[in-house]
Amino acid sequence: MSIAETHGKDLRGPSDSICLGCGLCCDGTLLSHLAVSDESDLGAPLRALGVELIAAAEPPVFELPCPAVADGVCTIHHLHRPRACALFECDLSRRVLDGRLDATIARGIIEEVLDLRTRVERGDAGAEELRDRLRRDFRANI
């Protein structure tokens, strides 16, 4: 079953982005925190959702999962999102954008990783397997 079938939506979006429906960078799977430049970069929509800036960190960060992500999609994308969100590209996305990997294959990888994460959450697979897969496919250069 595809991500689109699982989540009941067209994940290609206007730019055929593999990001829609993935959300691994936003939901705490790939990253634990997101850096922002300041409170204004965090933005009113995230503050309204209860996101608190950890100002003691340099640069300031907020903890993930982001409350604005739902089913792998940013619900405040059209309102305001931190600059880091707009600029972030995982290795998988970068390979698709560079033409080194077909988007259909990338979506298949995303499906496999989302399934693996579910199996880890259920205790049917080991967390180390998920960490290795994330490192290999998504964050070799993060």
PDB file of C-alpha atoms in Angstrom:
ATOM      1  CA  MET A   1       0.000   0.000   0.000  1.00  0.00           C
ATOM      2  CA  SER A   2       1.385   3.431  -0.925  1.00  0.00           C
ATOM      3  CA  ILE A   3       1.750   6.401   1.408  1.00  0.00           C
ATOM      4  CA  ALA A   4      -1.036   8.124  -0.522  1.00  0.00           C
ATOM      5  CA  GLU A   5      -3.347   5.153  -0.042  1.00  0.00           C
ATOM      6  CA  THR A   6      -2.415   4.846   3.619  1.00  0.00           C
ATOM      7  CA  HIS A   7      -3.000   8.519   4.328  1.00  0.00           C
ATOM      8  CA  GLY A   8      -5.750   9.080   1.762  1.00  0.00           C
ATOM      9  CA  LYS A   9      -4.172  12.017  -0.027  1.00  0.00           C
ATOM     10  CA  ASP A  10      -2.206  12.946  -3.117  1.00  0.00           C
ATOM     11  CA  LEU A  11       1.339  13.354  -1.871  1.00  0.00           C
ATOM     12  CA  ARG A  12       2.815  14.708  -5.053  1.00  0.00           C
ATOM     13  CA  GLY A  13       1.564  18.208  -4.475  1.00  0.00           C
ATOM     14  CA  PRO A  14       2.149  21.015  -6.913  1.00  0.00           C
ATOM     15  CA  SER A  15       5.901  20.441  -7.122  1.00  0.00           C
ATOM     16  CA  ASP A  16       5.770  16.623  -6.922  1.00  0.00           C
ATOM     17  CA  SER A  17       7.613  16.905  -3.613  1.00  0.00           C
ATOM     18  CA  ILE A  18       8.563  13.713  -1.822  1.00  0.00           C
ATOM     19  CA  CYS A  19       8.317  15.671   1.447  1.00  0.00           C
ATOM     20  CA  LEU A  20       4.519  15.667   1.553  1.00  0.00           C
ATOM     21  CA  GLY A  21       3.423  12.699   3.585  1.00  0.00           C
ATOM     22  CA  CYS A  22       6.921  11.967   4.869  1.00  0.00           C
ATOM     23  CA  GLY A  23       7.435  14.383   7.760  1.00  0.00           C
ATOM     24  CA  LEU A  24      10.380  12.445   9.227  1.00  0.00           C
ATOM     25  CA  CYS A  25      12.295  15.707   9.671  1.00  0.00           C
ATOM     26  CA  CYS A  26       9.377  17.278  11.574  1.00  0.00           C
ATOM     27  CA  ASP A  27       8.040  14.448  13.705  1.00  0.00           C
ATOM     28  CA  GLY A  28      11.153  13.794  15.778  1.00  0.00           C
ATOM     29  CA  THR A  29      12.230  10.698  13.858  1.00  0.00           C
ATOM     30  CA  LEU A  30      15.120  12.264  11.959  1.00  0.00           C
ATOM     31  CA  LEU A  31      15.900  15.277  14.165  1.00  0.00           C
ATOM     32  CA  SER A  32      15.322  15.997  17.845  1.00  0.00           C
ATOM     33  CA  HIS A  33      15.437  19.815  17.705  1.00  0.00           C
ATOM     34  CA  LEU A  34      15.158  22.580  15.140  1.00  0.00           C
ATOM     35  CA  ALA A  35      17.287  25.711  15.278  1.00  0.00           C
ATOM     36  CA  VAL A  36      15.673  29.110  14.782  1.00  0.00           C
ATOM     37  CA  SER A  37      17.275  32.526  14.672  1.00  0.00           C
ATOM     38  CA  ASP A  38      14.966  34.096  17.265  1.00  0.00           C
ATOM     39  CA  GLU A  39      11.387  34.289  18.550  1.00  0.00           C
ATOM     40  CA  SER A  40      10.147  35.974  15.362  1.00  0.00           C
ATOM     41  CA  ASP A  41      11.584  33.147  13.246  1.00  0.00           C
ATOM     42  CA  LEU A  42       9.624  30.685  15.392  1.00  0.00           C
ATOM     43  CA  GLY A  43       6.476  32.560  14.390  1.00  0.00           C
ATOM     44  CA  ALA A  44       3.033  33.127  15.865  1.00  0.00           C
ATOM     45  CA  PRO A  45       1.463  29.914  14.494  1.00  0.00           C
ATOM     46  CA  LEU A  46       3.961  27.691  16.318  1.00  0.00           C
ATOM     47  CA  ARG A  47       3.751  29.791  19.486  1.00  0.00           C
ATOM     48  CA  ALA A  48      -0.046  29.423  19.351  1.00  0.00           C
ATOM     49  CA  LEU A  49       0.459  25.650  19.239  1.00  0.00           C
ATOM     50  CA  GLY A  50       2.480  25.854  22.449  1.00  0.00           C
ATOM     51  CA  VAL A  51       5.990  25.595  21.028  1.00  0.00           C
ATOM     52  CA  GLU A  52       8.535  27.045  23.415  1.00  0.00           C
ATOM     53  CA  LEU A  53      11.922  28.286  22.352  1.00  0.00           C
ATOM     54  CA  ILE A  54      14.927  26.897  24.211  1.00  0.00           C
ATOM     55  CA  ALA A  55      16.791  30.191  24.280  1.00  0.00           C
ATOM     56  CA  ALA A  56      19.703  28.833  26.334  1.00  0.00           C
ATOM     57  CA  ALA A  57      20.828  26.872  23.272  1.00  0.00           C
ATOM     58  CA  GLU A  58      22.983  28.605  20.709  1.00  0.00           C
ATOM     59  CA  PRO A  59      21.342  29.001  18.289  1.00  0.00           C
ATOM     60  CA  PRO A  60      17.925  28.869  19.965  1.00  0.00           C
ATOM     61  CA  VAL A  61      16.003  25.659  19.233  1.00  0.00           C
ATOM     62  CA  PHE A  62      12.636  24.073  19.795  1.00  0.00           C
ATOM     63  CA  GLU A  63      12.022  20.436  20.521  1.00  0.00           C
ATOM     64  CA  LEU A  64      10.537  18.115  17.943  1.00  0.00           C
ATOM     65  CA  PRO A  65       8.081  16.603  17.138  1.00  0.00           C
ATOM     66  CA  CYS A  66       6.573  19.769  15.786  1.00  0.00           C
ATOM     67  CA  PRO A  67       2.907  20.063  16.759  1.00  0.00           C
ATOM     68  CA  ALA A  68       2.141  21.522  13.329  1.00  0.00           C
ATOM     69  CA  VAL A  69       2.889  18.279  11.473  1.00  0.00           C
ATOM     70  CA  ALA A  70      -0.026  15.932  10.837  1.00  0.00           C
ATOM     71  CA  ASP A  71       0.288  12.775   8.753  1.00  0.00           C
ATOM     72  CA  GLY A  72       3.610  13.968   7.397  1.00  0.00           C
ATOM     73  CA  VAL A  73       2.294  17.356   6.276  1.00  0.00           C
ATOM     74  CA  CYS A  74       2.955  20.792   7.780  1.00  0.00           C
ATOM     75  CA  THR A  75      -0.386  22.333   8.707  1.00  0.00           C
ATOM     76  CA  ILE A  76       1.039  25.873   8.989  1.00  0.00           C
ATOM     77  CA  HIS A  77       3.171  25.836   5.833  1.00  0.00           C
ATOM     78  CA  HIS A  78       0.939  28.505   4.256  1.00  0.00           C
ATOM     79  CA  LEU A  79       1.045  30.768   7.361  1.00  0.00           C
ATOM     80  CA  HIS A  80       4.604  30.835   8.632  1.00  0.00           C
ATOM     81  CA  ARG A  81       7.337  28.330   9.191  1.00  0.00           C
ATOM     82  CA  PRO A  82      10.840  28.836  10.535  1.00  0.00           C
ATOM     83  CA  ARG A  83      13.565  29.544   8.023  1.00  0.00           C
ATOM     84  CA  ALA A  84      15.254  26.233   8.871  1.00  0.00           C
ATOM     85  CA  CYS A  85      12.083  24.392   7.824  1.00  0.00           C
ATOM     86  CA  ALA A  86      12.050  26.161   4.480  1.00  0.00           C
ATOM     87  CA  LEU A  87      15.731  25.470   3.840  1.00  0.00           C
ATOM     88  CA  PHE A  88      16.043  21.921   5.152  1.00  0.00           C
ATOM     89  CA  GLU A  89      16.670  19.114   2.684  1.00  0.00           C
ATOM     90  CA  CYS A  90      17.389  15.570   3.764  1.00  0.00           C
ATOM     91  CA  ASP A  91      19.786  13.518   1.668  1.00  0.00           C
ATOM     92  CA  LEU A  92      16.918  11.633   0.020  1.00  0.00           C
ATOM     93  CA  SER A  93      15.245  14.864  -1.088  1.00  0.00           C
ATOM     94  CA  ARG A  94      18.563  16.276  -2.272  1.00  0.00           C
ATOM     95  CA  ARG A  95      19.196  13.198  -4.441  1.00  0.00           C
ATOM     96  CA  VAL A  96      15.740  13.551  -6.024  1.00  0.00           C
ATOM     97  CA  LEU A  97      16.220  17.275  -6.667  1.00  0.00           C
ATOM     98  CA  ASP A  98      19.676  16.620  -8.163  1.00  0.00           C
ATOM     99  CA  GLY A  99      18.231  13.996 -10.499  1.00  0.00           C
ATOM    100  CA  ARG A 100      20.249  11.170  -8.924  1.00  0.00           C
ATOM    101  CA  LEU A 101      17.149   9.345  -7.662  1.00  0.00           C
ATOM    102  CA  ASP A 102      13.681   8.956  -9.133  1.00  0.00           C
ATOM    103  CA  ALA A 103      10.891  10.404  -6.959  1.00  0.00           C
ATOM    104  CA  THR A 104       8.909   7.158  -7.192  1.00  0.00           C
ATOM    105  CA  ILE A 105      11.834   5.201  -5.765  1.00  0.00           C
ATOM    106  CA  ALA A 106      12.279   7.841  -3.055  1.00  0.00           C
ATOM    107  CA  ARG A 107       8.608   7.536  -2.083  1.00  0.00           C
ATOM    108  CA  GLY A 108       9.113   3.780  -1.817  1.00  0.00           C
ATOM    109  CA  ILE A 109      12.043   4.349   0.536  1.00  0.00           C
ATOM    110  CA  ILE A 110       9.892   6.694   2.626  1.00  0.00           C
ATOM    111  CA  GLU A 111       7.134   4.063   2.798  1.00  0.00           C
ATOM    112  CA  GLU A 112       9.650   1.451   3.949  1.00  0.00           C
ATOM    113  CA  VAL A 113      11.068   3.741   6.636  1.00  0.00           C
ATOM    114  CA  LEU A 114       7.618   4.761   7.903  1.00  0.00           C
ATOM    115  CA  ASP A 115       6.712   1.074   8.091  1.00  0.00           C
ATOM    116  CA  LEU A 116       9.974   0.286   9.891  1.00  0.00           C
ATOM    117  CA  ARG A 117       9.306   3.072  12.389  1.00  0.00           C
ATOM    118  CA  THR A 118       5.850   1.608  13.071  1.00  0.00           C
ATOM    119  CA  ARG A 119       7.396  -1.834  13.587  1.00  0.00           C
ATOM    120  CA  VAL A 120       9.942  -0.340  16.013  1.00  0.00           C
ATOM    121  CA  GLU A 121       7.137   1.388  17.933  1.00  0.00           C
ATOM    122  CA  ARG A 122       5.298  -1.947  18.192  1.00  0.00           C
ATOM    123  CA  GLY A 123       8.465  -3.739  19.292  1.00  0.00           C
ATOM    124  CA  ASP A 124       8.630  -5.845  16.118  1.00  0.00           C
ATOM    125  CA  ALA A 125      11.943  -4.340  14.944  1.00  0.00           C
ATOM    126  CA  GLY A 126      14.990  -2.876  16.634  1.00  0.00           C
ATOM    127  CA  ALA A 127      15.674   0.836  17.004  1.00  0.00           C
ATOM    128  CA  GLU A 128      19.218   0.310  15.697  1.00  0.00           C
ATOM    129  CA  GLU A 129      17.806  -0.870  12.365  1.00  0.00           C
ATOM    130  CA  LEU A 130      15.789   2.352  12.104  1.00  0.00           C
ATOM    131  CA  ARG A 131      18.791   4.505  13.075  1.00  0.00           C
ATOM    132  CA  ASP A 132      20.930   2.800  10.424  1.00  0.00           C
ATOM    133  CA  ARG A 133      18.273   3.274   7.767  1.00  0.00           C
ATOM    134  CA  LEU A 134      17.809   6.959   8.652  1.00  0.00           C
ATOM    135  CA  ARG A 135      21.557   7.517   8.572  1.00  0.00           C
ATOM    136  CA  ARG A 136      21.908   5.786   5.211  1.00  0.00           C
ATOM    137  CA  ASP A 137      18.946   7.287   3.359  1.00  0.00           C
ATOM    138  CA  PHE A 138      18.186  10.608   5.009  1.00  0.00           C
ATOM    139  CA  ARG A 139      21.027  12.145   6.955  1.00  0.00           C
ATOM    140  CA  ALA A 140      24.408  11.050   5.746  1.00  0.00           C
ATOM    141  CA  ASN A 141      25.385  14.731   5.606  1.00  0.00           C
ATOM    142  CA  ILE A 142      23.318  16.130   8.487  1.00  0.00           C
TER     143      ILE A 142
END
